[in-house]
Tab-separated table of C-alpha atoms and ligand atoms in Angstrom:
chain	number	residue	atom	x	y	z
A	1	MET	CA	0.000	0.000	0.000
A	2	ASN	CA	1.351	3.438	-0.911
A	3	PRO	CA	1.512	5.936	1.885
A	4	VAL	CA	-0.368	9.076	0.932
A	5	ILE	CA	1.357	12.136	2.237
A	6	ASP	CA	-0.241	15.593	2.302
A	7	ALA	CA	-0.529	16.250	-1.396
A	8	ASP	CA	-1.294	19.948	-1.322
A	9	LYS	CA	2.132	21.533	-1.111
A	10	THR	CA	0.658	25.017	-1.114
A	11	LYS	CA	-0.648	24.615	2.425
A	12	LEU	CA	1.535	24.685	5.488
A	13	THR	CA	1.975	20.959	5.655
A	14	ALA	CA	3.148	18.691	8.393
A	15	ARG	CA	4.179	15.391	6.910
A	16	PHE	CA	2.768	12.193	8.224
A	17	ASP	CA	2.428	8.741	6.806
A	18	GLN	CA	-1.184	7.860	6.051
A	19	GLU	CA	-0.476	4.226	6.883
A	20	ASP	CA	0.885	5.179	10.329
A	21	TRP	CA	-2.463	6.856	10.969
A	22	SER	CA	-4.790	4.279	9.383
A	23	SER	CA	-3.009	1.276	10.942
A	24	ALA	CA	-4.871	2.049	14.196
A	25	TYR	CA	-8.051	0.825	12.526
A	26	CYS	CA	-8.136	-2.847	13.379
A	27	ASN	CA	-10.357	-5.179	15.369
A	28	VAL	CA	-9.813	-5.482	19.099
A	29	GLU	CA	-9.122	-9.200	19.537
A	30	LYS	CA	-8.700	-9.599	23.270
A	31	GLU	CA	-10.434	-8.601	26.475
A	32	HIS	CA	-8.337	-7.937	29.582
A	33	ARG	CA	-9.323	-7.938	33.205
A	34	GLN	CA	-7.172	-5.818	35.514
A	35	THR	CA	-3.880	-6.365	33.712
A	36	THR	CA	-1.107	-4.324	35.342
A	37	LEU	CA	0.300	-1.841	32.844
A	38	GLU	CA	3.973	-1.650	32.059
A	39	LEU	CA	5.619	1.724	32.465
A	40	ILE	CA	7.645	2.679	29.393
A	41	LYS	CA	8.850	6.053	30.585
A	42	GLY	CA	8.518	8.441	33.536
A	43	GLU	CA	6.505	7.872	36.675
A	44	ILE	CA	2.768	7.741	37.450
A	45	PRO	CA	1.860	10.546	39.878
A	46	LYS	CA	0.985	8.930	43.232
A	47	ASP	CA	-1.843	11.370	43.896
A	48	LEU	CA	-3.622	10.494	40.648
A	49	ASN	CA	-6.192	8.011	41.976
A	50	GLY	CA	-9.302	6.959	40.115
A	51	THR	CA	-10.478	5.373	36.887
A	52	PHE	CA	-10.195	6.619	33.331
A	53	TYR	CA	-12.989	5.171	31.147
A	54	ARG	CA	-12.907	5.428	27.382
A	55	ASN	CA	-15.291	4.269	24.651
A	56	GLY	CA	-14.820	3.861	20.909
A	57	PRO	CA	-15.215	1.472	17.995
A	58	GLY	CA	-13.557	-1.903	18.617
A	59	ARG	CA	-14.977	-4.073	15.833
A	60	LEU	CA	-14.513	-2.661	12.345
A	61	GLU	CA	-14.340	-5.682	10.100
A	62	ARG	CA	-16.050	-9.066	9.736
A	63	LYS	CA	-14.835	-11.662	7.232
A	64	GLY	CA	-13.014	-9.040	5.168
A	65	GLU	CA	-15.965	-6.654	5.074
A	66	TRP	CA	-15.220	-3.281	6.658
A	67	VAL	CA	-17.559	-0.764	8.187
A	68	HIS	CA	-17.894	2.242	5.910
A	69	HIS	CA	-17.060	4.699	8.683
A	70	PRO	CA	-15.254	3.981	11.964
A	71	PHE	CA	-18.155	5.645	13.837
A	72	ASP	CA	-20.179	2.538	12.819
A	73	GLY	CA	-17.822	0.224	14.763
A	74	ASP	CA	-19.187	-1.582	17.842
A	75	GLY	CA	-18.498	0.019	21.210
A	76	MET	CA	-15.535	-1.319	23.209
A	77	VAL	CA	-14.975	0.209	26.620
A	78	SER	CA	-11.530	0.436	28.220
A	79	SER	CA	-10.811	1.325	31.823
A	80	ILE	CA	-7.487	2.257	33.367
A	81	GLN	CA	-7.498	2.296	37.115
A	82	PHE	CA	-4.818	4.300	38.948
A	83	THR	CA	-3.937	3.388	42.534
A	84	ASN	CA	-0.905	4.931	44.261
A	85	GLY	CA	1.292	5.015	41.186
A	86	VAL	CA	0.179	1.684	39.679
A	87	ALA	CA	-2.218	1.360	36.732
A	88	THR	CA	-4.343	-1.639	35.701
A	89	PHE	CA	-6.169	-2.111	32.430
A	90	SER	CA	-9.504	-3.740	31.574
A	91	ASN	CA	-11.463	-3.727	28.331
A	92	ARG	CA	-14.691	-5.261	27.157
A	93	PHE	CA	-17.050	-5.011	24.223
A	94	VAL	CA	-20.482	-3.723	25.092
A	95	ARG	CA	-22.692	-6.812	24.713
A	96	THR	CA	-25.454	-5.155	22.731
A	97	LYS	CA	-28.127	-7.499	21.407
A	98	GLU	CA	-26.966	-6.726	17.865
A	99	TRP	CA	-23.270	-7.319	18.624
A	100	GLU	CA	-24.123	-10.741	20.094
A	101	GLU	CA	-26.167	-11.617	16.987
A	102	GLU	CA	-23.381	-10.533	14.624
A	103	GLU	CA	-20.735	-12.377	16.661
A	104	LYS	CA	-22.789	-15.547	16.343
A	105	ALA	CA	-23.474	-15.064	12.625
A	106	GLY	CA	-19.886	-13.954	11.876
A	107	LYS	CA	-21.135	-11.193	9.583
A	108	PHE	CA	-22.772	-7.785	9.641
A	109	LEU	CA	-26.554	-8.063	10.045
A	110	TYR	CA	-27.385	-4.388	10.582
A	111	ARG	CA	-26.847	-1.153	8.743
A	112	GLY	CA	-24.807	1.652	10.288
A	113	VAL	CA	-25.791	5.308	10.594
A	114	PHE	CA	-22.611	6.379	8.782
A	115	GLY	CA	-23.173	4.185	5.742
A	116	SER	CA	-22.030	0.696	6.721
A	117	LYS	CA	-24.115	-1.898	4.960
A	118	LYS	CA	-25.122	-5.311	6.114
A	119	SER	CA	-23.640	-8.168	4.139
A	120	GLY	CA	-25.336	-8.829	0.808
A	121	LEU	CA	-26.386	-6.823	-2.217
A	122	LEU	CA	-28.014	-3.415	-2.342
A	123	LEU	CA	-31.458	-4.946	-2.046
A	124	ALA	CA	-30.521	-6.444	1.280
A	125	ASN	CA	-30.228	-2.883	2.597
A	126	ALA	CA	-33.169	-1.188	0.889
A	127	PHE	CA	-36.056	-0.434	3.256
A	128	ASP	CA	-34.247	-2.119	6.125
A	129	LEU	CA	-34.265	0.745	8.602
A	130	ARG	CA	-33.150	-1.284	11.598
A	131	LEU	CA	-30.042	0.272	13.044
A	132	LYS	CA	-27.903	-1.270	15.693
A	133	ASN	CA	-27.360	0.559	18.937
A	134	ILE	CA	-23.579	0.400	18.821
A	135	ALA	CA	-22.993	1.967	22.241
A	136	ASN	CA	-19.662	3.407	21.093
A	137	THR	CA	-19.654	7.160	21.703
A	138	ASN	CA	-19.063	7.887	25.364
A	139	VAL	CA	-18.892	6.182	28.745
A	140	ILE	CA	-19.876	7.924	31.968
A	141	ARG	CA	-20.709	7.099	35.575
A	142	LEU	CA	-24.208	7.939	36.841
A	143	GLY	CA	-25.098	6.684	40.305
A	144	GLU	CA	-24.292	2.981	40.490
A	145	GLU	CA	-24.308	2.546	36.726
A	146	LEU	CA	-21.556	2.925	34.186
A	147	LEU	CA	-23.296	3.941	30.958
A	148	ALA	CA	-22.129	3.275	27.407
A	149	LEU	CA	-23.792	6.021	25.380
A	150	TRP	CA	-24.936	6.262	21.762
A	151	GLU	CA	-27.154	9.203	20.907
A	152	ALA	CA	-29.785	7.513	18.727
A	153	GLY	CA	-30.755	4.941	21.364
A	154	SER	CA	-30.857	4.252	25.085
A	155	PRO	CA	-27.715	3.746	27.167
A	156	HIS	CA	-26.283	0.329	27.975
A	157	SER	CA	-25.591	-0.230	31.639
A	158	LEU	CA	-22.206	-1.733	32.543
A	159	ASP	CA	-20.659	-2.892	35.786
A	160	PRO	CA	-18.156	-0.133	36.694
A	161	ALA	CA	-15.600	-2.658	37.992
A	162	THR	CA	-15.844	-5.574	35.551
A	163	LEU	CA	-17.291	-3.707	32.513
A	164	GLU	CA	-19.805	-6.527	32.099
A	165	THR	CA	-22.958	-5.469	30.252
A	166	ASN	CA	-26.201	-5.536	32.239
A	167	GLY	CA	-28.352	-4.616	29.230
A	168	LEU	CA	-30.153	-1.473	28.139
A	169	SER	CA	-30.927	0.913	30.963
A	170	ASN	CA	-34.057	3.063	31.365
A	171	LEU	CA	-32.318	5.033	34.146
A	172	LYS	CA	-34.653	4.036	36.983
A	173	GLY	CA	-37.715	4.441	34.782
A	174	ALA	CA	-36.756	7.843	33.343
A	175	LEU	CA	-36.583	6.650	29.723
A	176	SER	CA	-39.198	4.935	27.596
A	177	ALA	CA	-38.261	1.838	25.547
A	178	ASN	CA	-35.124	2.568	23.542
A	179	GLU	CA	-35.563	6.323	23.824
A	180	ALA	CA	-32.807	8.448	22.251
A	181	PHE	CA	-30.384	9.733	24.858
A	182	SER	CA	-27.469	12.040	24.083
A	183	ALA	CA	-23.873	10.827	24.333
A	184	HIS	CA	-22.815	14.277	25.591
A	185	PRO	CA	-24.086	14.910	29.110
A	186	ARG	CA	-22.712	17.979	30.872
A	187	PHE	CA	-21.787	17.748	34.532
A	188	ASP	CA	-22.899	20.829	36.444
A	189	PRO	CA	-20.616	21.068	39.507
A	190	GLY	CA	-23.436	22.635	41.585
A	191	HIS	CA	-24.486	25.996	40.115
A	192	ASN	CA	-28.041	25.618	41.430
A	193	ASN	CA	-26.996	24.038	44.748
A	194	ASP	CA	-26.693	20.344	43.909
A	195	SER	CA	-24.389	18.796	41.340
A	196	ARG	CA	-26.284	17.553	38.308
A	197	MET	CA	-25.838	15.603	35.136
A	198	VAL	CA	-27.663	17.680	32.539
A	199	THR	CA	-28.472	15.914	29.298
A	200	PHE	CA	-31.053	15.574	26.537
A	201	GLY	CA	-32.754	13.414	23.961
A	202	VAL	CA	-34.008	14.704	20.632
A	203	LYS	CA	-36.777	13.593	18.292
A	204	THR	CA	-36.406	15.231	14.918
A	205	GLY	CA	-38.209	15.673	11.606
A	206	PRO	CA	-39.914	18.770	10.185
A	207	LYS	CA	-40.050	19.826	13.845
A	208	SER	CA	-37.622	18.882	16.609
A	209	THR	CA	-38.469	18.168	20.226
A	210	ILE	CA	-35.768	18.336	22.866
A	211	ARG	CA	-36.279	16.599	26.177
A	212	LEU	CA	-33.947	18.296	28.646
A	213	MET	CA	-33.188	16.192	31.728
A	214	GLU	CA	-31.307	16.798	34.959
A	215	PHE	CA	-30.140	13.842	37.054
A	216	ALA	CA	-28.772	13.919	40.593
A	217	THR	CA	-25.164	12.726	40.706
A	218	LYS	CA	-24.579	12.557	44.475
A	219	GLY	CA	-26.336	11.466	47.642
A	220	ALA	CA	-29.354	9.209	48.094
A	221	ASN	CA	-30.885	10.372	44.796
A	222	ALA	CA	-27.778	9.713	42.695
A	223	GLY	CA	-28.896	8.471	39.279
A	224	CYS	CA	-32.488	9.738	39.661
A	225	LEU	CA	-34.146	12.103	37.206
A	226	MET	CA	-34.852	15.277	39.182
A	227	THR	CA	-36.310	17.662	36.599
A	228	GLU	CA	-37.211	17.657	32.912
A	229	ARG	CA	-38.887	19.784	30.278
A	230	LYS	CA	-39.794	19.367	26.604
A	231	ASP	CA	-39.590	22.076	23.966
A	232	THR	CA	-40.437	21.907	20.276
A	233	PHE	CA	-38.674	23.946	17.594
A	234	ASN	CA	-39.177	24.366	13.864
A	235	GLY	CA	-36.970	22.415	11.512
A	236	PHE	CA	-34.731	19.372	11.393
A	237	ALA	CA	-31.930	19.238	13.953
A	238	PHE	CA	-28.752	17.233	14.200
A	239	LEU	CA	-27.711	17.818	17.813
A	240	HIS	CA	-24.646	15.885	18.933
A	241	ASP	CA	-23.611	18.101	21.835
A	242	PHE	CA	-24.760	21.152	23.812
A	243	SER	CA	-23.475	23.353	26.608
A	244	ILE	CA	-24.791	24.682	29.900
A	245	THR	CA	-24.612	27.704	32.160
A	246	PRO	CA	-26.322	28.009	35.568
A	247	ASN	CA	-29.502	29.303	33.848
A	248	TRP	CA	-29.437	27.921	30.311
A	249	ALA	CA	-29.008	24.819	28.204
A	250	ILE	CA	-27.597	25.976	24.873
A	251	PHE	CA	-28.121	24.094	21.594
A	252	LEU	CA	-26.906	24.981	18.133
A	253	GLN	CA	-29.219	23.949	15.313
A	254	ASN	CA	-26.863	23.587	12.371
A	255	ALA	CA	-28.184	24.708	8.965
A	256	ILE	CA	-28.408	21.143	7.726
A	257	ASP	CA	-31.021	19.323	5.683
A	258	PHE	CA	-31.865	15.633	5.760
A	259	ASN	CA	-32.915	13.871	2.558
A	260	PRO	CA	-34.025	10.389	3.624
A	261	LEU	CA	-34.468	8.885	0.158
A	262	PRO	CA	-30.975	7.382	-0.372
A	263	PHE	CA	-31.219	5.983	3.151
A	264	LEU	CA	-34.609	4.361	2.478
A	265	LEU	CA	-33.250	2.900	-0.750
A	266	GLY	CA	-30.270	1.422	1.045
A	267	GLN	CA	-27.740	3.490	-0.900
A	268	LYS	CA	-26.545	5.647	1.975
A	269	GLY	CA	-26.414	5.664	5.754
A	270	ALA	CA	-28.625	8.145	7.589
A	271	ALA	CA	-25.703	10.448	8.414
A	272	GLN	CA	-24.653	10.478	4.748
A	273	CYS	CA	-28.030	12.034	3.881
A	274	LEU	CA	-27.196	15.188	5.846
A	275	LYS	CA	-26.168	18.178	3.778
A	276	SER	CA	-25.329	21.776	4.653
A	277	ASN	CA	-27.968	24.237	3.447
A	278	PHE	CA	-26.122	27.476	2.848
A	279	ASN	CA	-29.406	29.340	2.279
A	280	ARG	CA	-30.521	28.755	5.852
A	281	LYS	CA	-29.288	30.325	9.078
A	282	SER	CA	-28.056	28.245	11.972
A	283	LYS	CA	-29.872	29.003	15.223
A	284	PHE	CA	-29.001	29.007	18.878
A	285	TRP	CA	-31.783	27.468	20.908
A	286	LEU	CA	-31.549	28.569	24.546
A	287	ILE	CA	-33.657	26.517	26.933
A	288	PRO	CA	-34.087	27.805	30.504
A	289	ARG	CA	-32.935	25.323	33.121
A	290	ASP	CA	-35.135	24.367	36.037
A	291	HIS	CA	-33.955	25.995	39.268
A	292	GLY	CA	-32.356	28.784	37.211
A	293	ALA	CA	-33.484	32.420	37.081
A	294	PHE	CA	-35.637	31.832	33.962
A	295	SER	CA	-37.167	28.502	34.959
A	296	LYS	CA	-40.561	27.811	33.318
A	297	THR	CA	-40.114	30.570	30.708
A	298	LYS	CA	-40.014	29.951	26.962
A	299	PRO	CA	-36.825	29.170	25.037
A	300	GLN	CA	-35.016	31.961	23.192
A	301	ILE	CA	-34.105	31.529	19.516
A	302	ILE	CA	-31.252	33.565	18.060
A	303	ASP	CA	-29.466	33.474	14.671
A	304	ALA	CA	-26.065	31.798	14.922
A	305	PRO	CA	-22.942	32.213	12.761
A	306	ASP	CA	-22.593	30.086	9.624
A	307	GLY	CA	-20.787	26.779	9.959
A	308	PHE	CA	-21.254	23.329	11.384
A	309	VAL	CA	-20.632	22.366	15.024
A	310	PHE	CA	-20.256	18.912	16.545
A	311	HIS	CA	-18.733	19.913	19.867
A	312	HIS	CA	-18.855	22.819	22.241
A	313	LEU	CA	-16.111	23.687	24.693
A	314	ASN	CA	-18.003	25.600	27.375
A	315	ALA	CA	-20.456	28.432	28.031
A	316	TRP	CA	-20.995	31.046	30.734
A	317	GLU	CA	-23.114	34.113	31.546
A	318	GLU	CA	-22.367	37.723	32.384
A	319	ASN	CA	-25.426	39.874	33.115
A	320	HIS	CA	-27.544	39.756	29.929
A	321	GLU	CA	-24.848	38.119	27.830
A	322	ILE	CA	-24.101	34.475	27.192
A	323	PHE	CA	-20.738	33.309	25.911
A	324	VAL	CA	-20.530	30.002	24.029
A	325	GLU	CA	-17.273	28.477	22.822
A	326	SER	CA	-17.567	25.890	20.041
A	327	ILE	CA	-15.547	24.159	17.324
A	328	PHE	CA	-16.837	25.357	13.933
A	329	TYR	CA	-16.393	23.670	10.537
A	330	ASP	CA	-17.191	25.429	7.258
A	331	ASP	CA	-19.293	22.458	6.184
A	332	PHE	CA	-20.570	19.128	7.484
A	333	PRO	CA	-17.673	16.676	7.077
A	334	SER	CA	-18.950	13.343	5.798
A	335	ILE	CA	-17.464	10.303	4.075
A	336	GLY	CA	-19.242	9.727	0.761
A	337	PRO	CA	-20.448	6.285	-0.372
A	338	ASN	CA	-17.435	5.732	-2.642
A	339	GLN	CA	-14.717	6.861	-0.258
A	340	ASP	CA	-12.467	4.618	1.849
A	341	PHE	CA	-12.176	6.127	5.328
A	342	LYS	CA	-8.629	4.828	5.744
A	343	ARG	CA	-7.476	6.786	2.694
A	344	ILE	CA	-9.299	10.011	3.519
A	345	ASP	CA	-7.440	13.090	2.281
A	346	PHE	CA	-7.282	15.439	5.251
A	347	ASN	CA	-6.659	18.381	2.896
A	348	GLN	CA	-10.151	17.890	1.491
A	349	LEU	CA	-11.793	18.148	4.906
A	350	PRO	CA	-12.789	21.412	6.541
A	351	GLU	CA	-10.828	22.198	9.715
A	352	GLY	CA	-12.306	22.636	13.194
A	353	ILE	CA	-11.779	26.193	14.469
A	354	LEU	CA	-12.414	27.210	18.081
A	355	LYS	CA	-14.660	30.281	18.228
A	356	ARG	CA	-16.471	32.233	20.920
A	357	CYS	CA	-19.953	33.656	20.333
A	358	LYS	CA	-21.247	36.431	22.571
A	359	ILE	CA	-25.049	36.380	22.613
A	360	ASN	CA	-26.727	39.564	23.777
A	361	LEU	CA	-30.126	38.601	25.193
A	362	LEU	CA	-31.421	42.186	25.152
A	363	THR	CA	-30.748	42.820	21.461
A	364	ASN	CA	-30.701	39.188	20.215
A	365	SER	CA	-27.405	39.991	18.494
A	366	ILE	CA	-24.247	37.917	18.219
A	367	GLU	CA	-20.568	38.775	18.144
A	368	GLU	CA	-18.128	36.143	17.010
A	369	LYS	CA	-14.434	35.803	17.811
A	370	THR	CA	-11.890	33.211	16.654
A	371	LEU	CA	-9.859	31.876	19.587
A	372	SER	CA	-7.375	29.822	17.586
A	373	ASN	CA	-6.867	29.107	13.888
A	374	GLN	CA	-5.293	25.716	14.453
A	375	CYS	CA	-7.489	22.722	13.592
A	376	CYS	CA	-8.711	21.191	16.850
A	377	GLU	CA	-11.201	18.745	18.342
A	378	PHE	CA	-12.116	17.250	21.730
A	379	ALA	CA	-11.705	20.433	23.786
A	380	MET	CA	-12.485	20.702	27.501
A	381	VAL	CA	-12.106	23.008	30.486
A	382	ASN	CA	-11.398	22.055	34.111
A	383	PRO	CA	-14.598	20.156	35.125
A	384	ARG	CA	-15.077	22.563	38.059
A	385	LYS	CA	-15.417	25.396	35.492
A	386	VAL	CA	-18.213	23.864	33.410
A	387	GLY	CA	-20.814	26.638	32.984
A	388	LEU	CA	-18.494	29.348	34.309
A	389	GLN	CA	-15.870	31.443	32.595
A	390	ALA	CA	-12.720	29.338	32.375
A	391	ARG	CA	-9.226	30.675	31.877
A	392	TYR	CA	-7.780	27.515	30.296
A	393	SER	CA	-8.779	24.784	27.899
A	394	TRP	CA	-7.110	21.582	26.717
A	395	MET	CA	-7.673	20.048	23.303
A	396	ALA	CA	-6.318	17.763	20.572
A	397	THR	CA	-4.899	19.575	17.541
A	398	ALA	CA	-3.436	18.917	14.132
A	399	GLU	CA	0.319	19.342	13.881
A	400	LYS	CA	0.200	21.967	11.160
A	401	LYS	CA	-0.866	25.485	11.955
A	402	THR	CA	-3.617	25.846	9.348
A	403	GLY	CA	-5.851	23.442	7.439
A	404	ASN	CA	-7.116	20.030	8.481
A	405	GLY	CA	-4.798	17.200	9.498
A	406	PRO	CA	-4.820	14.188	11.783
A	407	LEU	CA	-4.759	14.989	15.505
A	408	GLN	CA	-1.127	14.738	16.617
A	409	ALA	CA	-0.714	17.197	19.476
A	410	ILE	CA	-2.238	18.295	22.763
A	411	LYS	CA	-2.628	22.006	23.336
A	412	LYS	CA	-3.327	24.011	26.455
A	413	LEU	CA	-4.856	27.309	25.399
A	414	ASP	CA	-5.192	30.375	27.622
A	415	LEU	CA	-8.655	31.602	26.636
A	416	VAL	CA	-7.938	35.113	27.883
A	417	ASN	CA	-4.588	36.008	26.317
A	418	GLY	CA	-4.253	33.308	23.633
A	419	GLU	CA	-0.964	31.910	24.985
A	420	SER	CA	-0.502	28.205	24.548
A	421	HIS	CA	1.592	25.160	25.405
A	422	THR	CA	1.847	22.236	23.003
A	423	TRP	CA	2.879	18.608	23.446
A	424	SER	CA	3.304	16.872	20.103
A	425	ILE	CA	3.984	13.333	18.965
A	426	ALA	CA	4.212	14.102	15.252
A	427	PRO	CA	5.223	12.810	12.803
A	428	ARG	CA	4.470	9.170	13.707
A	429	GLY	CA	2.135	9.467	16.704
A	430	PHE	CA	-1.580	10.363	16.876
A	431	VAL	CA	-3.617	11.579	19.814
A	432	SER	CA	-7.221	11.087	20.875
A	433	GLU	CA	-9.460	13.047	23.258
A	434	PRO	CA	-7.425	14.484	26.159
A	435	LEU	CA	-9.022	14.372	29.590
A	436	MET	CA	-8.162	16.999	32.203
A	437	ILE	CA	-8.161	15.642	35.760
A	438	PRO	CA	-8.021	18.394	38.398
A	439	LYS	CA	-5.772	17.847	41.397
A	440	SER	CA	-8.154	17.484	44.335
A	441	SER	CA	-5.751	19.185	46.775
A	442	SER	CA	-5.445	22.353	44.673
A	443	LYS	CA	-7.793	25.196	43.808
A	444	GLU	CA	-5.646	26.353	40.880
A	445	GLU	CA	-7.547	25.903	37.621
A	446	ASP	CA	-4.639	24.334	35.735
A	447	HIS	CA	-3.317	22.077	38.510
A	448	GLY	CA	-3.830	18.480	37.526
A	449	TRP	CA	-3.072	16.013	34.775
A	450	ILE	CA	-3.939	15.283	31.196
A	451	LEU	CA	-4.636	11.670	30.256
A	452	VAL	CA	-4.577	10.745	26.591
A	453	LEU	CA	-4.480	7.487	24.660
A	454	ILE	CA	-2.134	7.711	21.715
A	455	TRP	CA	-1.505	5.589	18.650
A	456	ASN	CA	2.213	4.994	18.169
A	457	GLY	CA	2.341	4.629	14.370
A	458	ALA	CA	5.993	3.544	14.399
A	459	LEU	CA	5.450	0.629	16.797
A	460	LYS	CA	1.791	0.015	15.848
A	461	LYS	CA	0.818	0.175	19.510
A	462	THR	CA	-1.559	2.051	21.773
A	463	GLU	CA	-0.030	3.877	24.720
A	464	LEU	CA	-1.401	5.966	27.550
A	465	VAL	CA	0.349	9.250	28.247
A	466	VAL	CA	0.100	11.322	31.429
A	467	LEU	CA	0.992	15.023	31.142
A	468	ASN	CA	1.126	17.808	33.688
A	469	ALA	CA	-1.922	19.996	32.906
A	470	LYS	CA	-0.093	23.224	33.753
A	471	ASP	CA	2.738	23.081	31.211
A	472	LEU	CA	2.048	19.779	29.398
A	473	SER	CA	5.351	18.377	30.649
A	474	HIS	CA	5.534	14.621	30.199
A	475	GLN	CA	4.886	12.531	33.343
A	476	ALA	CA	4.492	8.938	32.203
A	477	THR	CA	3.939	6.668	29.212
A	478	LEU	CA	2.308	3.256	29.740
A	479	GLU	CA	2.015	0.430	27.274
A	480	ILE	CA	-1.557	-0.705	26.570
A	481	PRO	CA	-1.707	-4.475	25.898
A	482	ILE	CA	-4.166	-4.180	22.984
A	483	LYS	CA	-4.382	-2.026	19.875
A	484	ILE	CA	-7.217	0.460	20.360
A	485	PRO	CA	-8.562	2.123	17.184
A	486	HIS	CA	-8.852	5.924	17.128
A	487	GLY	CA	-11.776	6.405	19.480
A	488	LEU	CA	-14.328	8.788	20.862
A	489	HIS	CA	-15.134	10.073	24.306
A	490	GLY	CA	-14.341	9.145	27.875
A	491	SER	CA	-14.553	10.273	31.471
A	492	TRP	CA	-12.842	10.129	34.846
A	493	VAL	CA	-14.184	8.844	38.155
A	494	ASP	CA	-12.271	9.738	41.332
A	495	SER	CA	-11.547	6.776	43.569
A	496	ASN	CA	-12.895	8.425	46.730
B	501	CO	CO1	-18.872	13.855	20.503
């Protein structure tokens, strides 16, 4: 196979070998249970105690047939438990009903949202609208349950220690049968007294209804639905993420249309039928949170800047203004029916740019500011700052300064003065979502660690890297005993 190297020499290019990057896409063949990790370099901080959970696609191929898009791969959850300077590793596929059926049959039986087809000819896919709940997008702790999340269906409940699947969860009766439940909850550290997991489900079509839910995360009610509201808006909505402030839940309705015909005919996956509509305006939908100052009032709808957003960084309020920081793309990035995801040309993809929108609630006007021009994804603030103005953020970035590229560096960005620190593993290494873990003994916003799984393209291995959150200095590298494909989201649970 010929390595494809950035072809467009007119852009500021950082060279990488396409095969180094794509070699991470392989099936996970083994499940571990509390295997002690080998330290390759450095030392694990002794006061880093807790569990790092991470979800992502683990099964990408059956009998030589590949999923069309890695986002269609079955969820495989990893956990790395840190105890006094020692780390142990466990991993397990989420035993969804569909995964069990496909394991038994040895072939794909279901279509994927991103265009993966079940085995057989086109007709095998036409009018088969059954999708599998692949439980591959995020993994979070809520009460006693560890939840594997996938936004178009209900969560799967896992045992937090063994990662064994207990089946679909209705969250103590909060969800109806296989109700859609976002993979992007936001954890409110206690703006309205108690800490909450704020999340949503969306039903979409010509109109879209958002069910906003707040769950208790601590005490006797941990895991219980405490408040909810439903609001209906005009138009189709693809809502992957949202952000919160003490008073508002903030959604961005991208200017995107959905043409279901190729999906019904079995030619495309549902997500491949989404298309930017440049004649329409994106909208911010602001829904008042219960227990906030505007509780029980109607949502506010405000024109948003052009562009497509998957992920938000954070949001906060100042008097009558709301600030929302999000990663904007010029267009919806999708992989067409005839493209091979492993040979994707990054130069053809729009780049993710971190921007801040200031929404004035008195005038319904918006001001937009670019925070960094470097292509980024998977950005977060210190979890204690969710919903408040944060000074710092941590994110994965491309190596080159402009244009799209694979994620090869971790950046700490000062959101006030634009200063940054970078830790890079280019040209042969690739990063995934960084997780910022605050140091419990410190009140300083940037005291803590960054955990990130990396793909070592030279050795064809997955490694876990620990960085100091303040200056991104390297603390430790640990060898992971399996190859983990480029993945999605994760979370941290303190051991106390
Ligand atoms: Co996401």
